[in-house]
PDB file of C-alpha atoms in Angstrom:
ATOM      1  CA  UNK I   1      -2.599  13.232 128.948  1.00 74.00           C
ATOM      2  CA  UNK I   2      -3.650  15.288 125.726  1.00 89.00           C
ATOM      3  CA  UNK I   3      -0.931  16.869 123.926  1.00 96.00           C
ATOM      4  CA  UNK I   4      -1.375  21.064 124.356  1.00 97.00           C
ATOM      5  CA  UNK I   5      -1.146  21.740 120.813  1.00 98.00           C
ATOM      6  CA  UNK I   6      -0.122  25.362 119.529  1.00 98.00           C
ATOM      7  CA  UNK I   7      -1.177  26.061 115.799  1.00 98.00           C
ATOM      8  CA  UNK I   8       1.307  28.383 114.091  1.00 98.00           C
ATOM      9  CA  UNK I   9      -0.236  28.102 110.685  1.00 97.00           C
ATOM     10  CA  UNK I  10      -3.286  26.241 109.276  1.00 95.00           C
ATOM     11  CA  UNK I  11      -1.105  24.911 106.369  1.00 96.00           C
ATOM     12  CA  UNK I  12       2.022  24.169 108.318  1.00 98.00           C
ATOM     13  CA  UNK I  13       3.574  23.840 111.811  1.00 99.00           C
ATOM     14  CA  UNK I  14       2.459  23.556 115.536  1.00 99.00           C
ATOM     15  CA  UNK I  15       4.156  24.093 118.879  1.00 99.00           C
ATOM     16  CA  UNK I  16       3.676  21.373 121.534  1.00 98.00           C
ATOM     17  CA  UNK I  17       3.804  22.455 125.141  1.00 98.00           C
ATOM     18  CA  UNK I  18       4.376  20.688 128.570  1.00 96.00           C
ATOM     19  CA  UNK I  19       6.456  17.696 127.403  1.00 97.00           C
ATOM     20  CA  UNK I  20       9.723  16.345 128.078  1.00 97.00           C
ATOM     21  CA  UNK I  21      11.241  14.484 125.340  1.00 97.00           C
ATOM     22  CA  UNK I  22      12.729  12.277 127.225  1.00 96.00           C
ATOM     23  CA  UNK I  23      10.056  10.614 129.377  1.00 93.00           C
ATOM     24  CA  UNK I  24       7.148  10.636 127.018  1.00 93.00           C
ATOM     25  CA  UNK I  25       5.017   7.071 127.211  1.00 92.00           C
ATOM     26  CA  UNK I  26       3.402   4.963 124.177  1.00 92.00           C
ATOM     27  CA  UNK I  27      -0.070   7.479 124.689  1.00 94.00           C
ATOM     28  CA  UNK I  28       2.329  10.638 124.159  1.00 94.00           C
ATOM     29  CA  UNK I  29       4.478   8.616 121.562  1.00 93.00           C
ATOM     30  CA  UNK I  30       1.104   8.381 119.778  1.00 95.00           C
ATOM     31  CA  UNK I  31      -0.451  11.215 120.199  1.00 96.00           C
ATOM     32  CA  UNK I  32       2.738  13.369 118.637  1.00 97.00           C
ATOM     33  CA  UNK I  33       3.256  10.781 115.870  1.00 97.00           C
ATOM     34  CA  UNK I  34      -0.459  11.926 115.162  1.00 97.00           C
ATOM     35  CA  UNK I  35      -0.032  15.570 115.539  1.00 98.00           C
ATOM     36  CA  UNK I  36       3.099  15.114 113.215  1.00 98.00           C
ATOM     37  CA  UNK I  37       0.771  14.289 110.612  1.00 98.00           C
ATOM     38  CA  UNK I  38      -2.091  17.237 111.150  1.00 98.00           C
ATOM     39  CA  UNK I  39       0.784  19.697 111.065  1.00 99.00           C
ATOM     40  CA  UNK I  40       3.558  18.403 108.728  1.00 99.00           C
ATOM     41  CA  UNK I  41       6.158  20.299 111.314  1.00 99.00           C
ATOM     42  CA  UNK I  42       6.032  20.302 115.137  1.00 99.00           C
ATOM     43  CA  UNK I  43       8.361  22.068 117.320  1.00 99.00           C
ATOM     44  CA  UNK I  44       9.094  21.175 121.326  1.00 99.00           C
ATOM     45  CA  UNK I  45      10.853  24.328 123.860  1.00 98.00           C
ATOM     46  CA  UNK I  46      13.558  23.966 126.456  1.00 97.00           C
ATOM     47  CA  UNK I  47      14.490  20.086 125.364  1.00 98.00           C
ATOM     48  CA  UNK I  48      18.475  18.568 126.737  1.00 92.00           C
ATOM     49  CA  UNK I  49      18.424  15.644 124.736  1.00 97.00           C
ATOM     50  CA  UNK I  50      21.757  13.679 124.702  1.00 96.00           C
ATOM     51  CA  UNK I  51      22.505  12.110 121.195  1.00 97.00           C
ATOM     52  CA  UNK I  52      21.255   8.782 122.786  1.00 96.00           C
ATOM     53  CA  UNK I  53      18.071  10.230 123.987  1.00 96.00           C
ATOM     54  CA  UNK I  54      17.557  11.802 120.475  1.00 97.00           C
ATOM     55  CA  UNK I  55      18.400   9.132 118.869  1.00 96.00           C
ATOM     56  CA  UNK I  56      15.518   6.282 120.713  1.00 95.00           C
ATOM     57  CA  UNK I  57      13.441   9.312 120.485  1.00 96.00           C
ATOM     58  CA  UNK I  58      13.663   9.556 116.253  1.00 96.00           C
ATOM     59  CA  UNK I  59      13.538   5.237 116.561  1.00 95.00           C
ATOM     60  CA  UNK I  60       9.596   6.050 117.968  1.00 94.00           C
ATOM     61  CA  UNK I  61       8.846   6.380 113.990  1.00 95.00           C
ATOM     62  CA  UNK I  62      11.105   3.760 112.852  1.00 95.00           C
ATOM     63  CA  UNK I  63      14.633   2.857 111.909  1.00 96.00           C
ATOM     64  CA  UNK I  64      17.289   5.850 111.536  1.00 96.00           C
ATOM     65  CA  UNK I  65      19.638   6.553 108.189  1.00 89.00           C
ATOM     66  CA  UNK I  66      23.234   7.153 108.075  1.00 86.00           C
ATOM     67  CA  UNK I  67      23.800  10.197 106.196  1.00 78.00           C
ATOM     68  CA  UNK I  68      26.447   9.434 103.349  1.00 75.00           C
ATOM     69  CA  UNK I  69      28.393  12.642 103.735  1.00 73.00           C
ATOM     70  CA  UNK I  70      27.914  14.365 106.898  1.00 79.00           C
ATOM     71  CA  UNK I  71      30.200  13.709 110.154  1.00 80.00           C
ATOM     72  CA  UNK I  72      28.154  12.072 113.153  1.00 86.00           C
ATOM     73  CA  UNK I  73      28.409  12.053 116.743  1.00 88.00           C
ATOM     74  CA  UNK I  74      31.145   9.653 118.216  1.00 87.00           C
ATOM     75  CA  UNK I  75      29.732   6.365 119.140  1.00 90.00           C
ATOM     76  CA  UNK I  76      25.986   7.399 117.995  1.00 93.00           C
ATOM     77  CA  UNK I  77      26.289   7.481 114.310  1.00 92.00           C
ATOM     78  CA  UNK I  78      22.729   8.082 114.088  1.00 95.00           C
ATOM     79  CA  UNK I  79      23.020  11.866 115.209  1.00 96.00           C
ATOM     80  CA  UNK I  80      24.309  13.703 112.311  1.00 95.00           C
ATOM     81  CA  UNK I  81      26.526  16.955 113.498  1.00 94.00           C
ATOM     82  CA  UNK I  82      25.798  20.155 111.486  1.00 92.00           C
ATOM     83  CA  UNK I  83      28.337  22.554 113.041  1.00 91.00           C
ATOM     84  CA  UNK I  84      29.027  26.054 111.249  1.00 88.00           C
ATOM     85  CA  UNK I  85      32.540  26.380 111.742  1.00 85.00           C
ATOM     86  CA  UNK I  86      33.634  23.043 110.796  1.00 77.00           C
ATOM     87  CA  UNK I  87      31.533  22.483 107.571  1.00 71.00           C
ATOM     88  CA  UNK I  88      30.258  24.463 104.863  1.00 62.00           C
ATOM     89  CA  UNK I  89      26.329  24.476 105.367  1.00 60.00           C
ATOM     90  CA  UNK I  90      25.898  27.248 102.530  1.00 59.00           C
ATOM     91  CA  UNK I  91      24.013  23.912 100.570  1.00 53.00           C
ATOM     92  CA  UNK I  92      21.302  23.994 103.582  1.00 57.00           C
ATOM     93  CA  UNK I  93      20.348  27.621 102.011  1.00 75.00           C
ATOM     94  CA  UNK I  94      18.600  25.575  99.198  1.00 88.00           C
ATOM     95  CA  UNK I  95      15.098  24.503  99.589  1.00 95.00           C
ATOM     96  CA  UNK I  96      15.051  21.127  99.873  1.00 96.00           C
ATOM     97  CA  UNK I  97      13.417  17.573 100.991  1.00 97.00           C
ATOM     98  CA  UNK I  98      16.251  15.468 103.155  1.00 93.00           C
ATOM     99  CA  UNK I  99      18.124  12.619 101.041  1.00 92.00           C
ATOM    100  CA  UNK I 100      15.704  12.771  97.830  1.00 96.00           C
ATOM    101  CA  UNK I 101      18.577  11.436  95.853  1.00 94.00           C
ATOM    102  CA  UNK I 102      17.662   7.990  97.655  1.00 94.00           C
ATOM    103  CA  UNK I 103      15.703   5.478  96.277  1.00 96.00           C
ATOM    104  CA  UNK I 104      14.064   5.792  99.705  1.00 97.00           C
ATOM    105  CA  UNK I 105      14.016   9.088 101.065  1.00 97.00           C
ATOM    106  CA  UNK I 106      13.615   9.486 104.604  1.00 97.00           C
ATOM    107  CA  UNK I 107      10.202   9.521 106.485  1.00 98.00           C
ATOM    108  CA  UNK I 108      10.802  12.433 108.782  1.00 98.00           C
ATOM    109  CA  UNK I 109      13.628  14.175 111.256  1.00 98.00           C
ATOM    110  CA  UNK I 110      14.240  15.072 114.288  1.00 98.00           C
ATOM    111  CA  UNK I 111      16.209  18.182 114.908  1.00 98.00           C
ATOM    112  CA  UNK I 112      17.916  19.678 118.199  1.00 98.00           C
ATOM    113  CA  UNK I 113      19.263  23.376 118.474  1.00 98.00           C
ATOM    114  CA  UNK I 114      23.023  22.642 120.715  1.00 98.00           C
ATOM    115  CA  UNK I 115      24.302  26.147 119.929  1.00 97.00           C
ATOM    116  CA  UNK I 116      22.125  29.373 118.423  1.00 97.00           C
ATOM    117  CA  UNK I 117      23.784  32.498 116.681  1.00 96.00           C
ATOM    118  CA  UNK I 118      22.914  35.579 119.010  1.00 95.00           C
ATOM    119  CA  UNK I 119      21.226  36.758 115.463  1.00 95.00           C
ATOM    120  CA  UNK I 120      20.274  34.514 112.402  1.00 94.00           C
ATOM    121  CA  UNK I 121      20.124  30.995 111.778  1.00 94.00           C
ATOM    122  CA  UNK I 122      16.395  30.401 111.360  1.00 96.00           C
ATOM    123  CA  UNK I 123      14.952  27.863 109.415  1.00 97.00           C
ATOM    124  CA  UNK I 124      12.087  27.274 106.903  1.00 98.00           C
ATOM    125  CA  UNK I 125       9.954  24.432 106.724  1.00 98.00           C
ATOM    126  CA  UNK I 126       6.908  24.275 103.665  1.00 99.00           C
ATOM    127  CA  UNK I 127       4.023  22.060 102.781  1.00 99.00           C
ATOM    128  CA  UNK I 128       4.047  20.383  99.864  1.00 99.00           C
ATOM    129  CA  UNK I 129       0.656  19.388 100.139  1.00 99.00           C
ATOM    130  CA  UNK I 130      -0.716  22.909 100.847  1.00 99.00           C
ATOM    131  CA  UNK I 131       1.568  23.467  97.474  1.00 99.00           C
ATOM    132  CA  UNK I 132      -0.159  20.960  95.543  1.00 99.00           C
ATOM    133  CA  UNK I 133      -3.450  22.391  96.316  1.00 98.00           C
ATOM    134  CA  UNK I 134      -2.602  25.725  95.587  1.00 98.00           C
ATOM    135  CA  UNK I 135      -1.922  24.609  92.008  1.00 99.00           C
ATOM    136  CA  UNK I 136      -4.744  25.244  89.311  1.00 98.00           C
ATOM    137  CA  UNK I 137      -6.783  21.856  88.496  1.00 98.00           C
ATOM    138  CA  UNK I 138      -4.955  21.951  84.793  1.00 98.00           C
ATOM    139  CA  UNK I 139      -1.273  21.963  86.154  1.00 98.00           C
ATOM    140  CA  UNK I 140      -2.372  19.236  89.055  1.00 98.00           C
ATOM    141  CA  UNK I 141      -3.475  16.939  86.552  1.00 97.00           C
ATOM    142  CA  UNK I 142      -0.293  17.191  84.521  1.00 97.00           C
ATOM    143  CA  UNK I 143       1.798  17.056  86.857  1.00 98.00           C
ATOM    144  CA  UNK I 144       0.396  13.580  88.229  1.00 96.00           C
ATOM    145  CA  UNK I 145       1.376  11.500  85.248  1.00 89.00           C
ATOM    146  CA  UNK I 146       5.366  13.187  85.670  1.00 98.00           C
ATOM    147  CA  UNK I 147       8.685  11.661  87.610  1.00 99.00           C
ATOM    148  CA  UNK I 148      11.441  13.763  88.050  1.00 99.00           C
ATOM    149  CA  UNK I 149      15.288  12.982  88.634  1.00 98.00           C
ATOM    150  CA  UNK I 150      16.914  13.881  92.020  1.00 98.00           C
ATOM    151  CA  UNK I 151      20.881  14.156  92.254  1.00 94.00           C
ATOM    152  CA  UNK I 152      23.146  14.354  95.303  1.00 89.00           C
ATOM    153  CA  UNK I 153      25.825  16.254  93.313  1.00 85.00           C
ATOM    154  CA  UNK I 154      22.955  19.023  93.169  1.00 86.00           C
ATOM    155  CA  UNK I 155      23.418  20.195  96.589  1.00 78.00           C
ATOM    156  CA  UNK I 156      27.222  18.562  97.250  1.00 77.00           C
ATOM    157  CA  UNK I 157      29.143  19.842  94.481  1.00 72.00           C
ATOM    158  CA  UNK I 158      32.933  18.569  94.482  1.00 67.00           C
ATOM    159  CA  UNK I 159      34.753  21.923  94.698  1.00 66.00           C
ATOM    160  CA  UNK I 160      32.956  23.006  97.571  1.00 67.00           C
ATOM    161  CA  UNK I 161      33.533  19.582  99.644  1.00 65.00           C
ATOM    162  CA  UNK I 162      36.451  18.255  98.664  1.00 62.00           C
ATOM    163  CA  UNK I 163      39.084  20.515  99.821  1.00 69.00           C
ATOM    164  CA  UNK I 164      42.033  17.963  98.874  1.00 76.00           C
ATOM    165  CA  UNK I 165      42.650  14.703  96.761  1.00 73.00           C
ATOM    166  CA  UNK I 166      41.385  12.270  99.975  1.00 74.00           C
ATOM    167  CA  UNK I 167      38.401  14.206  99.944  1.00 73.00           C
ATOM    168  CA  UNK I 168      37.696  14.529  96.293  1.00 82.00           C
ATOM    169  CA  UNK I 169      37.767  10.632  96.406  1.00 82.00           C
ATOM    170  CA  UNK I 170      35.431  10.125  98.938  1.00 77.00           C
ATOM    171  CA  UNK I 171      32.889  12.444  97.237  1.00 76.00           C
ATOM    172  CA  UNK I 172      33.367  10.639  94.041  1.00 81.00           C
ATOM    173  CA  UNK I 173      32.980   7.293  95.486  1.00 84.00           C
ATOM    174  CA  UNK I 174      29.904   8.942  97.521  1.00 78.00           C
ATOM    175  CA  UNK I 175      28.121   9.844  94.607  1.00 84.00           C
ATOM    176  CA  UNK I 176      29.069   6.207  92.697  1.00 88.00           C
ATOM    177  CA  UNK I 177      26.661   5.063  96.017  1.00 87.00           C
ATOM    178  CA  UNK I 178      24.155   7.229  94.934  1.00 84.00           C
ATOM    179  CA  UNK I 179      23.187   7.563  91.365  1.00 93.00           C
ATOM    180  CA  UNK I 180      20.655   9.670  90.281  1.00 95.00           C
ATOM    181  CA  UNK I 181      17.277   8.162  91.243  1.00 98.00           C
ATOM    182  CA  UNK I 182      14.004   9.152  90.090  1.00 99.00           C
ATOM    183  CA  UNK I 183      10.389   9.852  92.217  1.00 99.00           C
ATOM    184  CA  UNK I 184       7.238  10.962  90.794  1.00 99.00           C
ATOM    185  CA  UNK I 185       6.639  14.791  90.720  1.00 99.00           C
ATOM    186  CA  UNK I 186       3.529  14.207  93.040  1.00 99.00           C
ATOM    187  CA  UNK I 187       3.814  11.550  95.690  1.00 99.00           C
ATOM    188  CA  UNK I 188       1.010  10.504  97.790  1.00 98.00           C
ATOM    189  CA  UNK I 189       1.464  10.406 101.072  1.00 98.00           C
ATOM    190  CA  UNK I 190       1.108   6.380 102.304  1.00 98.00           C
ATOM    191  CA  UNK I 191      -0.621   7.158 105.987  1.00 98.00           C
ATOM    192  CA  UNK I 192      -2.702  10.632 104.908  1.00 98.00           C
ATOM    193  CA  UNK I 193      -3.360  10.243 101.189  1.00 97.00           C
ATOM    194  CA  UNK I 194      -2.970  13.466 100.637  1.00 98.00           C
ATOM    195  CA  UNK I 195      -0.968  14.026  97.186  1.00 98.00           C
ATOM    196  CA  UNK I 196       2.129  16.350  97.822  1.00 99.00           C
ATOM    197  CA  UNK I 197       4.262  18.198  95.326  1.00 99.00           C
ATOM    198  CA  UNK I 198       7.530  16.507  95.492  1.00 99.00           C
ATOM    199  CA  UNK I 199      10.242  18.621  93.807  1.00 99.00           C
ATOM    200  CA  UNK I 200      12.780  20.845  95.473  1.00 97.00           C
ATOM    201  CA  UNK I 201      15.801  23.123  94.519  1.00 96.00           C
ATOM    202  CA  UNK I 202      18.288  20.955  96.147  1.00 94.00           C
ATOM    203  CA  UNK I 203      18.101  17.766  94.483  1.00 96.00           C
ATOM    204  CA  UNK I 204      16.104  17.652  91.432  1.00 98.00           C
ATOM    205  CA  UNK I 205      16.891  18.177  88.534  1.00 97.00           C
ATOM    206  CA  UNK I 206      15.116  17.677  85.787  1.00 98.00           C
ATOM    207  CA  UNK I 207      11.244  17.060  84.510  1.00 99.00           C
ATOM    208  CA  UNK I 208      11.903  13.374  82.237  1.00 98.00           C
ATOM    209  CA  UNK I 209       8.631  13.576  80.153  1.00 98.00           C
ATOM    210  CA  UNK I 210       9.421  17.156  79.195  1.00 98.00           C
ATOM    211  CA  UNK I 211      11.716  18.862  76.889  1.00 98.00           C
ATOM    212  CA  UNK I 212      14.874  20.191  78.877  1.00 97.00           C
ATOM    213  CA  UNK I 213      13.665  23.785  78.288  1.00 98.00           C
ATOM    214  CA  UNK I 214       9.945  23.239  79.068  1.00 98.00           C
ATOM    215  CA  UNK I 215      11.432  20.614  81.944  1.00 98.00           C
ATOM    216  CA  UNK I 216      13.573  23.765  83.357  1.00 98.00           C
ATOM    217  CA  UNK I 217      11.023  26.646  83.019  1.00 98.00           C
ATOM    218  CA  UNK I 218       8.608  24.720  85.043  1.00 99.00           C
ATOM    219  CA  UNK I 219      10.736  23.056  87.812  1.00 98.00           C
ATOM    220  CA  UNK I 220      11.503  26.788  88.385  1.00 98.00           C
ATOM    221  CA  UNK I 221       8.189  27.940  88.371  1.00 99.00           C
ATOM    222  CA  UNK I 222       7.150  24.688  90.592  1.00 99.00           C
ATOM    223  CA  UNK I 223      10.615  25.819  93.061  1.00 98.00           C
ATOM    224  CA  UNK I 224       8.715  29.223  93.871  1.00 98.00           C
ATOM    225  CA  UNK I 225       5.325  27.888  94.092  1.00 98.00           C
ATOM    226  CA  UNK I 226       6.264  25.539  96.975  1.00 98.00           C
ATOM    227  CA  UNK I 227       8.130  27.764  98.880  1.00 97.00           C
ATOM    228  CA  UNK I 228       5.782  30.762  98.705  1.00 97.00           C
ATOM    229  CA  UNK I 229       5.073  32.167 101.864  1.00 95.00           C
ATOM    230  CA  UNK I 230       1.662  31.396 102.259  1.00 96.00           C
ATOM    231  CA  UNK I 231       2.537  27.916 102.416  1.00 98.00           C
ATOM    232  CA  UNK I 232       5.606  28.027 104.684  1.00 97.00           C
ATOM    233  CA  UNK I 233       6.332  28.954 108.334  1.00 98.00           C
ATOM    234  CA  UNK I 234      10.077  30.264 109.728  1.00 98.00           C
ATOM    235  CA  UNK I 235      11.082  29.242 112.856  1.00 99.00           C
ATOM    236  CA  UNK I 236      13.593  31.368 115.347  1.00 98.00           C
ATOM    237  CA  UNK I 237      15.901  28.647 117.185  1.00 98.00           C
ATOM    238  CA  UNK I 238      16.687  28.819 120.729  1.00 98.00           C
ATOM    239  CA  UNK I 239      18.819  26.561 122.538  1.00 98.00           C
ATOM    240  CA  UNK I 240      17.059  23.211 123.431  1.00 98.00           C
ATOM    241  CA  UNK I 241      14.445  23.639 120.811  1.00 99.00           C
ATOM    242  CA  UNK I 242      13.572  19.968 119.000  1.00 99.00           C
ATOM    243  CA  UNK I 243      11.555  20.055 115.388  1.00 99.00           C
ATOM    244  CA  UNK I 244       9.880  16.889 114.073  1.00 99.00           C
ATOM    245  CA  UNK I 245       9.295  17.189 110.410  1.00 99.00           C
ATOM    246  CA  UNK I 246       7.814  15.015 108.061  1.00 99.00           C
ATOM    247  CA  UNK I 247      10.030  14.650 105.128  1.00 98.00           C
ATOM    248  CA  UNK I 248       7.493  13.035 102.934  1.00 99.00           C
ATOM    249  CA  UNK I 249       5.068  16.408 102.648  1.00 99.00           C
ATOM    250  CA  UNK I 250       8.045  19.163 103.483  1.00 99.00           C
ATOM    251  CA  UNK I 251      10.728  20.934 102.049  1.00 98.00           C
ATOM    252  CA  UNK I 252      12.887  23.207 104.498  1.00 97.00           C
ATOM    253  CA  UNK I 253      16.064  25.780 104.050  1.00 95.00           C
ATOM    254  CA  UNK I 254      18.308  27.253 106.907  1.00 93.00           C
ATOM    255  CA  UNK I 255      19.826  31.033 106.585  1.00 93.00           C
ATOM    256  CA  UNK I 256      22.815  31.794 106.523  1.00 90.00           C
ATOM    257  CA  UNK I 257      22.824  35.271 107.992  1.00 91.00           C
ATOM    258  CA  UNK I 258      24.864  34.758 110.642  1.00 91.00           C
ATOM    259  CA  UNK I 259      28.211  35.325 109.481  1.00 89.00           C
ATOM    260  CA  UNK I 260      30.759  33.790 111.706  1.00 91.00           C
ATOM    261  CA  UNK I 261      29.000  33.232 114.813  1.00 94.00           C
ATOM    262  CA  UNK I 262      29.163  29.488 116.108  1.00 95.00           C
ATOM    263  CA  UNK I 263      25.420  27.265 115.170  1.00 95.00           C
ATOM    264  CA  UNK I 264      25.379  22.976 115.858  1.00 95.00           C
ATOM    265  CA  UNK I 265      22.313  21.118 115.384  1.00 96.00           C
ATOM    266  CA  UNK I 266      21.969  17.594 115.840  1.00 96.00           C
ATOM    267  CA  UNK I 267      20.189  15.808 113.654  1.00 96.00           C
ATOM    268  CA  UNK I 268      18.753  12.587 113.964  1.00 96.00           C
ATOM    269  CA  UNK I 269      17.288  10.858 110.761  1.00 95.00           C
ATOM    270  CA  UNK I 270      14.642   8.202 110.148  1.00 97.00           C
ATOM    271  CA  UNK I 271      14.179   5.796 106.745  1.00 97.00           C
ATOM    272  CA  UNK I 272      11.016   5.794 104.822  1.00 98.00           C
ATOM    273  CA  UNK I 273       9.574   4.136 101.777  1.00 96.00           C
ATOM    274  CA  UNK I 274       9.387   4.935  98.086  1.00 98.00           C
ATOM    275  CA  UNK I 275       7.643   7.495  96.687  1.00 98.00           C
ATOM    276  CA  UNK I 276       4.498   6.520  94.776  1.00 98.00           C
ATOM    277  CA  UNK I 277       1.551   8.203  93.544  1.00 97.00           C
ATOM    278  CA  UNK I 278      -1.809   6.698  93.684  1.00 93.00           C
ATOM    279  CA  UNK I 279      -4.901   8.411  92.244  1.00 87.00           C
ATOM    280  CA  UNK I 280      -7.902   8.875  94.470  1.00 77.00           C
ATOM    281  CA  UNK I 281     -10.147   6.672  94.618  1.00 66.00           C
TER     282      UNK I 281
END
C-alpha cells in the first residue's frame, strides 16, 4: 500500500490518510519513517492508541527516553503525561527542540491528543532546515564554525516547579543529572544531510565563541528567524490526532490560550545521537 500523503506546507508538515496506527506492517513502518523525513512533521486523524500501542509504535524508530521531570503513565514509563490541570505547561509556550540539554537529544516524538480544549491548545512545529536556508550565505558560514550551550534550568526554573522543599530537591538533584551540555549551532542531519539551525528559546543559552552581548543579540535574532512563519505550520488538535516529529530538524511551542479548560497529551519519546556538523562534501 502507498501512504496517501497530504502536503500542508512545502517547508514543513504533511497529513497521512487511511492508516491505523495500530496495525501498520514493516512496508507502512517504512514508508512513514520515510515520509517523516520529506516532511520534518506528519500528523495521523481519528487514532485510539493505548500507551502500550503508542509506545511499540514510537520503538518503530528506535529506543524511547525517560523524561527526567515529567510524570508518566503507570506501568508504561515511556508515555510521558502532559495534563493541564495537574502541571504547569506555561514552559511548552517557548519554542523549543525536546531534551536539547542532553548530550543526546532525542531523534523524534510521537504525540497523541487524549483530551482537546473546546478552543485553544494548538501547537507549532518549524523547520530548522528551511531556517538555515533562509539565512544569507555570510551568516550560514559563520554560524557553521559555532556551538552553543543548552540548559534544562532554561525552560524548568525552580520557583515554578518546585512548589515545596521535596520538590525543590528533586529539581536540584534533576539538574545535577543534567549539566549544561553543548551542540553545534548547525547540526547536520545524519540520514538527510541537510544542515539545520539548531538553537531554540527553551534551552539555549548562550553563543561560546561570541562575546555575551554579540552572543545574546544574535541568539535573539536567530530565535525569530526560525520560528518565522514562513517556515512553520500550526496545527488544530482534535481528539485521537497522533504527530510524528523529527526532533533533529524541528523546534515546536504549544499555546496556552485556553485558560482553564482540561488538555492531556501523551507523549511518547525516542533517543537519538549527538549532534555534529559535517561540511558538504
Amino acid at each position: 500500500m502507498t501512504l496517501n500523503i497530504e502536503i500542508i506546507k512545502s517547508s514543513i508538515g504533511a497529513i497521512i490518510h487511511d492508516v491505523d496506527l495500530n496495525t501498520v506492517d514493516e512496508n507502512t513502518t517504512q514508508q512513514i519513517q520515510q515520509a517523516l523525513l520529506d516532511h520534518h512533521v506528519i500528523f495521523f486523524r481519528n487514532q485510539q492508541l493505548a500507551p502500550q500501542a503508542q509506545a511499540e509504535l514510537a520503538r518503530g524508530f528506535g529506543s524511547l527516553h525517560i523524561h527526567p521531570i515529567f510524570p508518566t503513565v503507570e506501568n508504561v514509563p515511556e508515555i510521558i503525561v502532559l495534563d493541564s490541570w495537574k502541571q504547569d505547561l506555561r514552559d511548552n509556550e517557548l519554542w523549543h527542540t525536546d531534551v536539547t540539554f542532553s548530550k543526546n537529544p532525542p531523534l523524534g516524538c510521537v504525540l497523541q491528543a487524549i483530551k482537546i480544549p473546546p478552543v485553544g491548545g494548538d501547537t507549532l512545529w518549524s523547520s530548522g532546515v528551511a531556517a538555515f536556508a533562509g539565512l544569507d550565505q555570510s551568516l550560514q558560514q559563520k554560524l557553521k564554525g559555532l556551538t552553543a550551550t543548552h540548559d534544562i534550568r532554561q525552560s524548568f526554573p525552580i520557583e515554578r516547579f518546585a512548589h515545596n522543599d521535596v520538590e525543590r530537591k528533586k529539581l536540584e538533584e534533576t539538574f545535577k543529572r543534567n549539566p549544561p551540555v553543548v551542540h553545534p549551532v548547525v547540526r547536520t542531519h545524519p540520514v538527510t544531510g541537510q544542515p539545520i539551525l539548531f538553537v531554540s528559546e527553551g534551552f539555549t543559552t548562550r553563543i561560546n565563541e561570541l562575546e555575551e552581548s554579540e552572543s545574546a543579540e544574535l541568539l535573539q535574532y536567530l530565535f525569530a528567524h526560525a520560528t518565522h512563519e514562513q517556515f512553520h505550520l500550526r496545527w488544530q488538535w482534535q481528539e485521537g490526532d497522533v504527530a510524528i516529529w523529527d526532533n533533529r530538524c524541528t523546534q515546536h511551542k504549544a499555546l496556552f490560550d485556553y485558560g482553564d479548560a482540561h488538555r492531556i497529551m501523551h507523549r511518547a519519546t525516542i533517543n537519538g545521537d549527538a549532534p555534529f556538523y559535517q561540511a558538504a562534501s
